[in-house]
Amino acid sequence: MIAVDSSVLIDLIDGGDQSSAAADAVRQSLHIGPVVLCEVALAELCTSLKGGSEVLHYLEEVGIAYSAMEPKSALRAGEMQRRYRQRAGNRSRTVADFLIGAHAMMQCDALISRDAGFYRDYFKGLKVIVPKG
């Protein structure tokens, strides 16, 4: 099972410069196994686009499923955000980034994201698939 970051889905749907690369990454991942998004990515996607029913319909058409976050993933996200704050980072990261990463690490085999540096830094061992294009 491969998780997908909301930024990649936004690229896929909006048809901009990154759309083709996002489509290729999702398509290739679907050949490997199920592609899923967690509730955080779903909420971010809905915030960036139109209404929720349209988003769910589109995801179903593309073949991307919903995967609920387990408590262990939420706890890992909190631990990683605490570590981030202790590092005295610029604090540009919100808990949503950590929730998406923890879901991918704890419940999936990989994450499709353009933000490989962040996810590899805080979620050691997480395979990150970067859309190329």
mmCIF file of C-alpha atoms in Angstrom:
data_model
loop_
_atom_site.group_PDB
_atom_site.id
_atom_site.type_symbol
_atom_site.label_atom_id
_atom_site.label_comp_id
_atom_site.label_asym_id
_atom_site.label_seq_id
_atom_site.Cartn_x
_atom_site.Cartn_y
_atom_site.Cartn_z
ATOM 1 C CA MET A 1 0.000 0.000 0.000
ATOM 2 C CA ILE A 2 1.382 3.415 -0.986
ATOM 3 C CA ALA A 3 0.241 6.679 0.589
ATOM 4 C CA VAL A 4 -0.004 9.897 -1.385
ATOM 5 C CA ASP A 5 0.608 13.428 -0.116
ATOM 6 C CA SER A 6 -2.078 16.028 -0.709
ATOM 7 C CA SER A 7 0.302 18.258 -2.688
ATOM 8 C CA VAL A 8 0.709 15.513 -5.301
ATOM 9 C CA LEU A 9 -3.060 15.078 -5.537
ATOM 10 C CA ILE A 10 -3.533 18.818 -5.927
ATOM 11 C CA ASP A 11 -0.956 18.752 -8.745
ATOM 12 C CA LEU A 12 -2.812 15.839 -10.316
ATOM 13 C CA ILE A 13 -6.202 17.534 -10.215
ATOM 14 C CA ASP A 14 -5.339 21.144 -11.036
ATOM 15 C CA GLY A 15 -3.711 20.356 -14.387
ATOM 16 C CA GLY A 16 -0.727 22.667 -13.832
ATOM 17 C CA ASP A 17 2.959 22.184 -14.603
ATOM 18 C CA GLN A 18 3.335 19.279 -12.157
ATOM 19 C CA SER A 19 0.196 17.435 -13.301
ATOM 20 C CA SER A 20 1.886 15.051 -15.718
ATOM 21 C CA ALA A 21 4.592 14.045 -13.232
ATOM 22 C CA ALA A 22 1.984 13.506 -10.515
ATOM 23 C CA ALA A 23 -0.156 11.381 -12.841
ATOM 24 C CA ASP A 24 2.838 9.236 -13.809
ATOM 25 C CA ALA A 25 3.844 8.665 -10.176
ATOM 26 C CA VAL A 26 0.300 7.701 -9.150
ATOM 27 C CA ARG A 27 -0.176 5.472 -12.208
ATOM 28 C CA GLN A 28 3.109 3.624 -11.598
ATOM 29 C CA SER A 29 2.277 3.203 -7.923
ATOM 30 C CA LEU A 30 -1.161 1.789 -8.738
ATOM 31 C CA HIS A 31 0.600 -0.954 -10.711
ATOM 32 C CA ILE A 32 2.507 -1.914 -7.551
ATOM 33 C CA GLY A 33 -0.492 -1.958 -5.229
ATOM 34 C CA PRO A 34 -3.233 0.151 -3.656
ATOM 35 C CA VAL A 35 -2.678 3.917 -3.406
ATOM 36 C CA VAL A 36 -4.316 5.557 -0.391
ATOM 37 C CA LEU A 37 -4.665 8.842 1.418
ATOM 38 C CA CYS A 38 -5.358 9.476 5.081
ATOM 39 C CA GLU A 39 -7.925 11.854 6.562
ATOM 40 C CA VAL A 40 -5.386 14.671 6.810
ATOM 41 C CA ALA A 41 -4.505 14.534 3.119
ATOM 42 C CA LEU A 42 -8.206 14.246 2.285
ATOM 43 C CA ALA A 43 -9.015 17.365 4.332
ATOM 44 C CA GLU A 44 -6.140 19.315 2.754
ATOM 45 C CA LEU A 45 -7.280 18.240 -0.702
ATOM 46 C CA CYS A 46 -10.855 19.323 -0.025
ATOM 47 C CA THR A 47 -9.620 22.675 1.340
ATOM 48 C CA SER A 48 -7.674 23.335 -1.850
ATOM 49 C CA LEU A 49 -10.338 22.219 -4.288
ATOM 50 C CA LYS A 50 -14.098 22.094 -4.618
ATOM 51 C CA GLY A 51 -16.626 20.308 -2.435
ATOM 52 C CA GLY A 52 -16.019 17.026 -0.701
ATOM 53 C CA SER A 53 -18.321 14.882 -2.813
ATOM 54 C CA GLU A 54 -16.492 15.954 -5.980
ATOM 55 C CA VAL A 55 -13.150 15.107 -4.392
ATOM 56 C CA LEU A 56 -14.342 11.646 -3.287
ATOM 57 C CA HIS A 57 -15.788 10.949 -6.727
ATOM 58 C CA TYR A 58 -12.543 11.966 -8.431
ATOM 59 C CA LEU A 59 -10.406 9.828 -6.104
ATOM 60 C CA GLU A 60 -12.663 6.842 -6.755
ATOM 61 C CA GLU A 61 -12.329 7.341 -10.517
ATOM 62 C CA VAL A 62 -8.536 7.506 -10.276
ATOM 63 C CA GLY A 63 -8.388 4.467 -8.013
ATOM 64 C CA ILE A 64 -7.136 6.120 -4.823
ATOM 65 C CA ALA A 65 -8.713 4.787 -1.629
ATOM 66 C CA TYR A 66 -9.119 6.180 1.874
ATOM 67 C CA SER A 67 -7.068 4.696 4.720
ATOM 68 C CA ALA A 68 -7.939 5.796 8.256
ATOM 69 C CA MET A 69 -5.090 6.728 10.549
ATOM 70 C CA GLU A 70 -4.437 4.374 13.431
ATOM 71 C CA PRO A 71 -3.648 5.711 16.932
ATOM 72 C CA LYS A 72 -0.033 4.505 16.689
ATOM 73 C CA SER A 73 0.471 6.713 13.635
ATOM 74 C CA ALA A 74 -0.966 9.777 15.381
ATOM 75 C CA LEU A 75 1.341 9.173 18.332
ATOM 76 C CA ARG A 76 4.381 8.867 16.044
ATOM 77 C CA ALA A 77 3.396 12.135 14.355
ATOM 78 C CA GLY A 78 3.337 13.881 17.738
ATOM 79 C CA GLU A 79 6.755 12.475 18.623
ATOM 80 C CA MET A 80 8.238 13.652 15.334
ATOM 81 C CA GLN A 81 6.741 17.132 15.657
ATOM 82 C CA ARG A 82 8.157 17.399 19.172
ATOM 83 C CA ARG A 83 11.588 16.463 17.783
ATOM 84 C CA TYR A 84 11.153 19.084 15.063
ATOM 85 C CA ARG A 85 10.406 21.783 17.643
ATOM 86 C CA GLN A 86 13.369 20.722 19.778
ATOM 87 C CA ARG A 87 15.611 21.157 16.754
ATOM 88 C CA ALA A 88 14.494 24.809 16.752
ATOM 89 C CA GLY A 89 13.335 24.579 13.176
ATOM 90 C CA ASN A 90 11.764 27.518 11.419
ATOM 91 C CA ARG A 91 8.399 26.143 12.513
ATOM 92 C CA SER A 92 6.955 26.219 9.013
ATOM 93 C CA ARG A 93 5.767 22.626 9.408
ATOM 94 C CA THR A 94 2.323 21.957 10.766
ATOM 95 C CA VAL A 95 1.083 18.824 12.468
ATOM 96 C CA ALA A 96 -0.564 17.834 9.163
ATOM 97 C CA ASP A 97 2.848 17.169 7.584
ATOM 98 C CA PHE A 98 3.796 14.905 10.476
ATOM 99 C CA LEU A 99 0.460 13.065 10.399
ATOM 100 C CA ILE A 100 0.802 12.312 6.683
ATOM 101 C CA GLY A 101 4.372 11.093 7.171
ATOM 102 C CA ALA A 102 3.540 8.944 10.178
ATOM 103 C CA HIS A 103 0.555 7.377 8.404
ATOM 104 C CA ALA A 104 2.786 6.477 5.455
ATOM 105 C CA MET A 105 5.546 5.103 7.656
ATOM 106 C CA MET A 106 3.420 3.123 10.099
ATOM 107 C CA GLN A 107 0.653 1.866 7.823
ATOM 108 C CA CYS A 108 1.994 1.916 4.263
ATOM 109 C CA ASP A 109 5.068 0.879 2.308
ATOM 110 C CA ALA A 110 5.879 4.262 0.749
ATOM 111 C CA LEU A 111 4.734 7.861 0.243
ATOM 112 C CA ILE A 112 4.345 9.759 -3.020
ATOM 113 C CA SER A 113 5.470 13.316 -2.254
ATOM 114 C CA ARG A 114 7.414 16.210 -3.732
ATOM 115 C CA ASP A 115 8.876 16.922 -0.284
ATOM 116 C CA ALA A 116 11.316 14.014 -0.021
ATOM 117 C CA GLY A 117 13.872 15.883 2.091
ATOM 118 C CA PHE A 118 11.485 16.562 4.948
ATOM 119 C CA TYR A 119 9.951 13.092 5.024
ATOM 120 C CA ARG A 120 13.313 11.303 4.780
ATOM 121 C CA ASP A 121 14.707 13.465 7.571
ATOM 122 C CA TYR A 122 11.904 12.898 10.067
ATOM 123 C CA PHE A 123 10.706 9.448 8.994
ATOM 124 C CA LYS A 124 13.901 7.444 8.579
ATOM 125 C CA GLY A 125 13.378 4.374 6.452
ATOM 126 C CA LEU A 126 10.236 5.686 4.744
ATOM 127 C CA LYS A 127 10.441 5.122 1.011
ATOM 128 C CA VAL A 128 9.524 8.373 -0.740
ATOM 129 C CA ILE A 129 8.455 8.344 -4.369
ATOM 130 C CA VAL A 130 9.082 11.741 -5.961
ATOM 131 C CA PRO A 131 7.107 12.641 -9.088
ATOM 132 C CA LYS A 132 9.594 13.463 -11.825
ATOM 133 C CA GLY A 133 8.842 15.882 -14.571
#
